[in-house]
Amino acid sequence: MDIRIQTSKARTFLPGDIWKTLQPAVDRCHRDILSRTGKGADFLGWVDLPSSTSDHFLEEINEGCKRLRELADVIIVIGIGGSYLGARAVIEALTPPFSATVKGQKIPQIIYAGHHMDGDYHARLLQYLEGQEYALIVISKSGTTTEPALAFRLLKTHLEKKYGIKGSRRRIIAITDRARGALKTMADREQYKSYVIPDDVGGRYSVLTPVGLLPLALAGVDVKQLIQGARKAEQELKRTAEIEKNPACEYAAIRYALYESGKFVEVLANYHPGLHYLIEWWKQLYGESEGKEFKGIFPAGVNFTTDLHSLGQYIQEGRRMLFETVLTIETPETQLVIPRDEENLDGMNFLAGKSMHEINALASVGTTLAHLDGGVPVLELILPRLHADTLGQLIYFFEFACALNGYMLGVNPFDQPGVEAYKKNMFALLGKPGFEEETNQILQRLQQ
Ligand code: PA5
């Protein structure tokens, strides 16, 4: 694996023999993942996904994209949670922010929908689509989630008006369960081109299935390289559970030790705006996997140096219940050098000749030292370059460590029972059939 982890700046906050203490628990949890004997073992399909995804399947994905690209300049990706964040994380990290071409090839504009229920957003999206050639990718494992189902209904109606019922069918791709759910029923009836989300892979572990791969390939991401990177990580992280030889075990062990010592908030920090959505994906992965039974680290995220002018104050001097993990990219894709200015009115000539990357990297070093001085343990995750290959490694690394952490905490990292609470209230308030009793109860409660 090319990704490295540095935990020395956090271990100084913990007893010297912490690895020795935690190794038996890590061994047990590593074994539970590989032998599929832990909680939620039916959802461990992601563990073998990279090695079991064939090149033939990836070619099929690329072929499917070619067809869609010929039809559409704009692709709407409809989904929420694990059916949304993985694709967005990788697209934002790897595709250029100000250009519609990747490696000389024109790529469609990717727009997201169904990841919230804001009417204005969706109304404006429909207006925008009036003048566009577009297609839809609708993603939902359960096929019944309210947010994407509503967005799909709105967009499908618009699409059918524009292209007719028959014409619209070839512009819709469904990614859903093999056999169950309303989306599967619709896809079968309307004969949409469909892709299957494997039964044993849950939403937040699904970025390396068609859920992530299809939107990524459409956006010009090299999905073969992404899977290749994930395969490297799979090989290495399965090989041994020894904390010092397995970066995922090291990350899981240090997180667990810090949590046990009272650090119950982890702040994942980046210095590269393209990684903003990777942090959003990580927050969802860890928040939904660990936060249950009144346990778990609260996953938070910051974009530096932007947030050094806001949340940086809290990290430096607020309550000491947090630790920080810094994502670093060693080598940038470009070199942008600060020019000398004869008048030097801004006083910045001391930086002339230095690259933006160098300055950003030194800001990171300075910040880490300041946070350490402020009592914040700091972990570092270092990526040599920001490529599909390294991102594939990082995704698998985070998934593996997350499952380990869930097992170390004693929870099932693959379910999300808490998500049902808001849905129950919302359905009761909206008068969904079957929720009559809950509706009466909630209305009485609101009158009190
Ligand atoms: O990680 C998860 O399982 C969830 O975040 C789901 O991905 C999310 O709720 C969307 O579910 P679905 O794909 O069934 O619409």
Coordinates of N, CA and C in Angstrom, one line a residue, residues 208-328:
L208 N -17.5 0.8 -4.1 CA -16.8 0.0 -5.1 C -17.7 -1.0 -5.9
T209 N -19.0 -0.8 -5.7 CA -20.0 -1.5 -6.5 C -20.5 -0.5 -7.6
P210 N -21.5 -0.9 -8.4 CA -22.0 0.0 -9.4 C -22.5 1.3 -8.8
V211 N -22.9 1.3 -7.5 CA -23.4 2.5 -6.9 C -22.4 3.7 -7.1
G212 N -21.1 3.3 -6.9 CA -20.1 4.3 -7.1 C -19.5 4.3 -8.5
L213 N -19.3 3.0 -9.0 CA -18.5 2.9 -10.2 C -19.1 3.5 -11.4
L214 N -20.5 3.4 -11.6 CA -21.1 3.9 -12.8 C -21.0 5.4 -12.8
P215 N -21.4 6.2 -11.8 CA -21.3 7.6 -11.8 C -19.8 8.1 -12.0
L216 N -18.9 7.3 -11.4 CA -17.5 7.7 -11.5 C -17.0 7.5 -12.9
A217 N -17.3 6.4 -13.5 CA -16.9 6.2 -14.9 C -17.5 7.3 -15.8
L218 N -18.7 7.6 -15.6 CA -19.3 8.7 -16.4 C -18.6 10.0 -16.2
A219 N -18.1 10.3 -15.0 CA -17.4 11.5 -14.8 C -16.0 11.5 -15.2
G220 N -15.6 10.4 -15.8 CA -14.2 10.3 -16.4 C -13.2 9.8 -15.4
V221 N -13.6 9.2 -14.3 CA -12.7 8.6 -13.3 C -12.2 7.2 -13.9
D222 N -11.0 6.9 -13.7 CA -10.5 5.6 -14.2 C -10.8 4.6 -13.1
V223 N -11.9 3.9 -13.3 CA -12.4 2.9 -12.3 C -11.5 1.7 -12.2
K224 N -10.8 1.4 -13.3 CA -9.9 0.3 -13.2 C -8.8 0.6 -12.2
Q225 N -8.3 1.8 -12.3 CA -7.2 2.2 -11.4 C -7.7 2.2 -9.9
L226 N -9.0 2.7 -9.8 CA -9.6 2.8 -8.4 C -9.6 1.4 -7.8
I227 N -10.1 0.4 -8.6 CA -10.2 -0.9 -8.1 C -8.9 -1.6 -7.9
Q228 N -7.9 -1.2 -8.8 CA -6.6 -1.7 -8.6 C -6.0 -1.3 -7.2
G229 N -6.2 0.0 -6.9 CA -5.7 0.5 -5.6 C -6.4 -0.2 -4.5
A230 N -7.7 -0.4 -4.6 CA -8.4 -1.1 -3.5 C -7.9 -2.5 -3.4
R231 N -7.5 -3.1 -4.5 CA -7.0 -4.5 -4.4 C -5.7 -4.6 -3.6
K232 N -4.9 -3.6 -3.9 CA -3.6 -3.5 -3.1 C -3.9 -3.4 -1.6
A233 N -4.8 -2.6 -1.3 CA -5.2 -2.4 0.2 C -5.8 -3.7 0.7
E234 N -6.6 -4.3 -0.1 CA -7.3 -5.6 0.4 C -6.2 -6.6 0.7
Q235 N -5.2 -6.8 -0.2 CA -4.2 -7.7 0.0 C -3.4 -7.5 1.3
E236 N -3.0 -6.2 1.4 CA -2.2 -5.9 2.6 C -2.9 -5.9 3.9
L237 N -4.2 -5.4 3.9 CA -4.9 -5.3 5.2 C -5.4 -6.7 5.7
K238 N -5.6 -7.6 4.7 CA -6.0 -8.9 5.1 C -4.9 -9.8 5.7
R239 N -3.6 -9.4 5.2 CA -2.5 -10.3 5.5 C -2.2 -10.5 7.0
T240 N -2.2 -9.4 7.8 CA -1.8 -9.6 9.2 C -2.6 -8.6 10.0
A241 N -2.8 -9.0 11.3 CA -3.5 -8.1 12.2 C -2.5 -7.3 13.1
E242 N -1.2 -7.5 12.8 CA -0.2 -6.9 13.7 C -0.3 -5.4 13.6
I243 N -0.5 -4.7 14.7 CA -0.8 -3.3 14.6 C 0.3 -2.5 13.9
E244 N 1.5 -2.9 14.1 CA 2.6 -2.1 13.5 C 2.8 -2.4 12.0
K245 N 2.2 -3.5 11.6 CA 2.4 -3.8 10.1 C 1.1 -3.7 9.3
N246 N 0.0 -3.2 9.9 CA -1.2 -3.1 9.2 C -1.8 -1.7 9.5
P247 N -1.7 -0.8 8.6 CA -2.2 0.6 8.8 C -3.6 0.7 9.3
A248 N -4.5 -0.1 8.8 CA -5.9 -0.1 9.3 C -6.0 -0.5 10.7
C249 N -5.3 -1.5 11.1 CA -5.3 -2.0 12.5 C -4.7 -0.9 13.4
E250 N -3.7 -0.2 12.9 CA -3.1 0.9 13.6 C -4.0 2.1 13.8
Y251 N -4.7 2.4 12.7 CA -5.7 3.5 12.8 C -6.9 3.1 13.8
A252 N -7.4 1.9 13.7 CA -8.5 1.5 14.5 C -8.0 1.4 16.0
A253 N -6.8 0.9 16.2 CA -6.3 0.8 17.6 C -6.1 2.1 18.2
I254 N -5.5 3.1 17.5 CA -5.3 4.4 18.1 C -6.6 5.1 18.4
R255 N -7.5 5.0 17.4 CA -8.9 5.6 17.6 C -9.5 5.1 18.9
Y256 N -9.5 3.7 19.0 CA -10.1 3.1 20.2 C -9.4 3.6 21.5
A257 N -8.1 3.6 21.5 CA -7.4 4.0 22.7 C -7.7 5.5 23.1
L258 N -7.8 6.3 22.0 CA -8.1 7.7 22.3 C -9.5 7.9 22.8
Y259 N -10.4 7.1 22.2 CA -11.8 7.1 22.7 C -11.9 6.7 24.2
E260 N -11.2 5.6 24.5 CA -11.2 5.1 25.9 C -10.6 6.2 26.8
S261 N -9.7 7.0 26.3 CA -9.1 8.0 27.2 C -9.9 9.3 27.2
G262 N -11.1 9.3 26.6 CA -12.0 10.5 26.8 C -12.1 11.4 25.5
K263 N -11.4 11.0 24.5 CA -11.4 11.8 23.2 C -12.5 11.2 22.4
F264 N -13.7 11.8 22.5 CA -14.8 11.2 21.8 C -15.3 11.9 20.5
V265 N -14.5 12.9 20.1 CA -14.7 13.6 18.8 C -13.4 13.4 17.9
E266 N -13.6 12.9 16.7 CA -12.5 12.9 15.8 C -12.7 14.0 14.7
V267 N -11.7 14.8 14.5 CA -11.8 15.8 13.5 C -10.9 15.4 12.3
L268 N -11.6 15.1 11.2 CA -10.7 14.7 10.0 C -10.5 16.0 9.2
A269 N -9.2 16.3 9.0 CA -8.9 17.6 8.4 C -8.2 17.4 7.0
N270 N -8.5 18.2 6.1 CA -7.8 18.2 4.8 C -7.3 19.6 4.5
Y271 N -6.3 19.7 3.7 CA -5.8 21.0 3.2 C -6.0 21.1 1.7
H272 N -7.0 20.3 1.2 CA -7.2 20.3 -0.3 C -8.7 20.3 -0.5
P273 N -9.3 21.4 -1.0 CA -10.8 21.4 -1.1 C -11.4 20.3 -1.8
G274 N -10.7 19.7 -2.7 CA -11.2 18.5 -3.5 C -11.6 17.4 -2.5
L275 N -11.0 17.4 -1.3 CA -11.3 16.3 -0.4 C -12.5 16.5 0.5
H276 N -13.2 17.6 0.3 CA -14.3 18.0 1.2 C -15.3 16.8 1.3
Y277 N -15.7 16.3 0.1 CA -16.7 15.3 0.1 C -16.2 13.9 0.5
L278 N -14.9 13.7 0.4 CA -14.3 12.5 1.0 C -14.5 12.5 2.5
I279 N -14.4 13.7 3.1 CA -14.7 13.8 4.5 C -16.2 13.5 4.8
E280 N -17.0 14.1 3.9 CA -18.5 13.8 4.1 C -18.8 12.3 4.1
W281 N -18.1 11.6 3.1 CA -18.3 10.2 3.0 C -17.8 9.5 4.2
W282 N -16.7 9.9 4.7 CA -16.1 9.3 5.9 C -17.0 9.5 7.1
K283 N -17.5 10.7 7.2 CA -18.4 11.0 8.4 C -19.6 10.1 8.3
Q284 N -20.2 9.8 7.2 CA -21.3 8.9 7.1 C -20.9 7.5 7.4
L285 N -19.8 7.1 6.9 CA -19.3 5.7 7.1 C -19.1 5.5 8.6
Y286 N -18.4 6.4 9.3 CA -18.1 6.2 10.7 C -19.2 6.5 11.6
G287 N -20.0 7.5 11.3 CA -21.1 7.9 12.1 C -22.2 6.9 12.2
E288 N -22.5 6.3 11.0 CA -23.6 5.3 11.0 C -23.1 3.9 11.5
S289 N -21.8 3.7 11.4 CA -21.3 2.4 11.8 C -21.0 2.3 13.2
E290 N -20.5 3.4 13.8 CA -20.1 3.3 15.3 C -21.1 3.9 16.2
G291 N -21.8 4.9 15.8 CA -22.7 5.6 16.7 C -23.9 4.9 17.1
K292 N -23.9 4.0 18.0 CA -25.1 3.3 18.5 C -24.8 2.7 19.9
E293 N -25.9 2.3 20.5 CA -25.8 1.8 21.9 C -25.2 2.8 22.8
F294 N -25.3 4.1 22.5 CA -24.8 5.2 23.3 C -23.2 5.1 23.3
K295 N -22.6 4.6 22.2 CA -21.2 4.5 22.1 C -20.7 5.2 20.8
G296 N -19.4 5.3 20.7 CA -18.9 5.7 19.4 C -18.3 7.1 19.4
I297 N -17.3 7.3 18.5 CA -16.6 8.6 18.3 C -17.5 9.4 17.4
F298 N -17.7 10.7 17.7 CA -18.4 11.6 16.8 C -17.5 12.0 15.7
P299 N -17.8 11.7 14.4 CA -16.9 12.1 13.3 C -17.2 13.5 12.8
A300 N -16.2 14.4 12.9 CA -16.4 15.8 12.4 C -15.4 16.0 11.3
G301 N -15.6 17.1 10.6 CA -14.6 17.4 9.5 C -14.3 18.8 9.4
V302 N -13.1 19.1 8.9 CA -12.8 20.5 8.7 C -12.0 20.6 7.4
N303 N -12.1 21.8 6.7 CA -11.3 22.1 5.5 C -10.4 23.2 5.9
F304 N -9.1 22.8 5.9 CA -8.0 23.8 6.2 C -7.4 24.3 5.0
T305 N -6.9 25.5 4.9 CA -6.8 26.4 6.0 C -8.1 27.2 6.2
T306 N -9.1 27.0 5.3 CA -10.3 27.8 5.4 C -10.8 27.8 6.9
D307 N -11.0 26.6 7.4 CA -11.6 26.5 8.8 C -10.7 26.9 9.9
L308 N -9.4 27.2 9.6 CA -8.5 27.7 10.7 C -9.0 29.1 11.0
H309 N -9.8 29.7 10.2 CA -10.4 31.0 10.4 C -11.8 30.9 11.0
S310 N -12.1 29.7 11.5 CA -13.4 29.5 12.2 C -13.3 28.4 13.2
L311 N -13.4 27.2 12.9 CA -13.4 26.1 13.9 C -12.0 25.9 14.5
G312 N -11.0 26.5 13.8 CA -9.6 26.4 14.3 C -9.5 26.9 15.7
Q313 N -10.2 27.9 16.0 CA -10.2 28.5 17.4 C -10.7 27.5 18.4
Y314 N -11.7 26.7 18.1 CA -12.2 25.7 19.0 C -11.2 24.6 19.2
I315 N -10.7 24.2 18.1 CA -9.7 23.0 18.1 C -8.5 23.4 19.0
Q316 N -8.1 24.7 18.9 CA -6.9 25.1 19.6 C -7.2 25.3 21.1
E317 N -8.4 25.8 21.4 CA -8.6 26.3 22.8 C -10.0 25.9 23.4
G318 N -10.8 25.1 22.7 CA -12.1 24.7 23.3 C -11.9 23.5 24.2
R319 N -13.1 22.8 24.5 CA -13.0 21.6 25.4 C -12.1 20.6 24.8
R320 N -11.3 19.9 25.7 CA -10.3 19.0 25.2 C -10.9 17.5 25.0
M321 N -11.9 17.3 24.2 CA -12.4 16.0 24.0 C -12.2 15.5 22.6
L322 N -11.3 16.2 21.9 CA -11.2 15.8 20.5 C -9.7 15.4 20.1
F323 N -9.7 14.7 19.1 CA -8.4 14.4 18.4 C -8.5 14.7 16.9
E324 N -7.4 14.8 16.2 CA -7.4 15.3 14.8 C -6.7 14.2 14.0
T325 N -7.3 14.0 12.8 CA -6.6 13.2 11.8 C -6.4 14.0 10.6
V326 N -5.1 14.2 10.1 CA -4.9 15.1 9.0 C -4.6 14.3 7.8
L327 N -5.3 14.6 6.7 CA -5.1 13.9 5.4 C -4.1 14.8 4.6
T328 N -3.0 14.2 4.2 CA -2.0 15.0 3.5 C -1.7 14.4 2.1

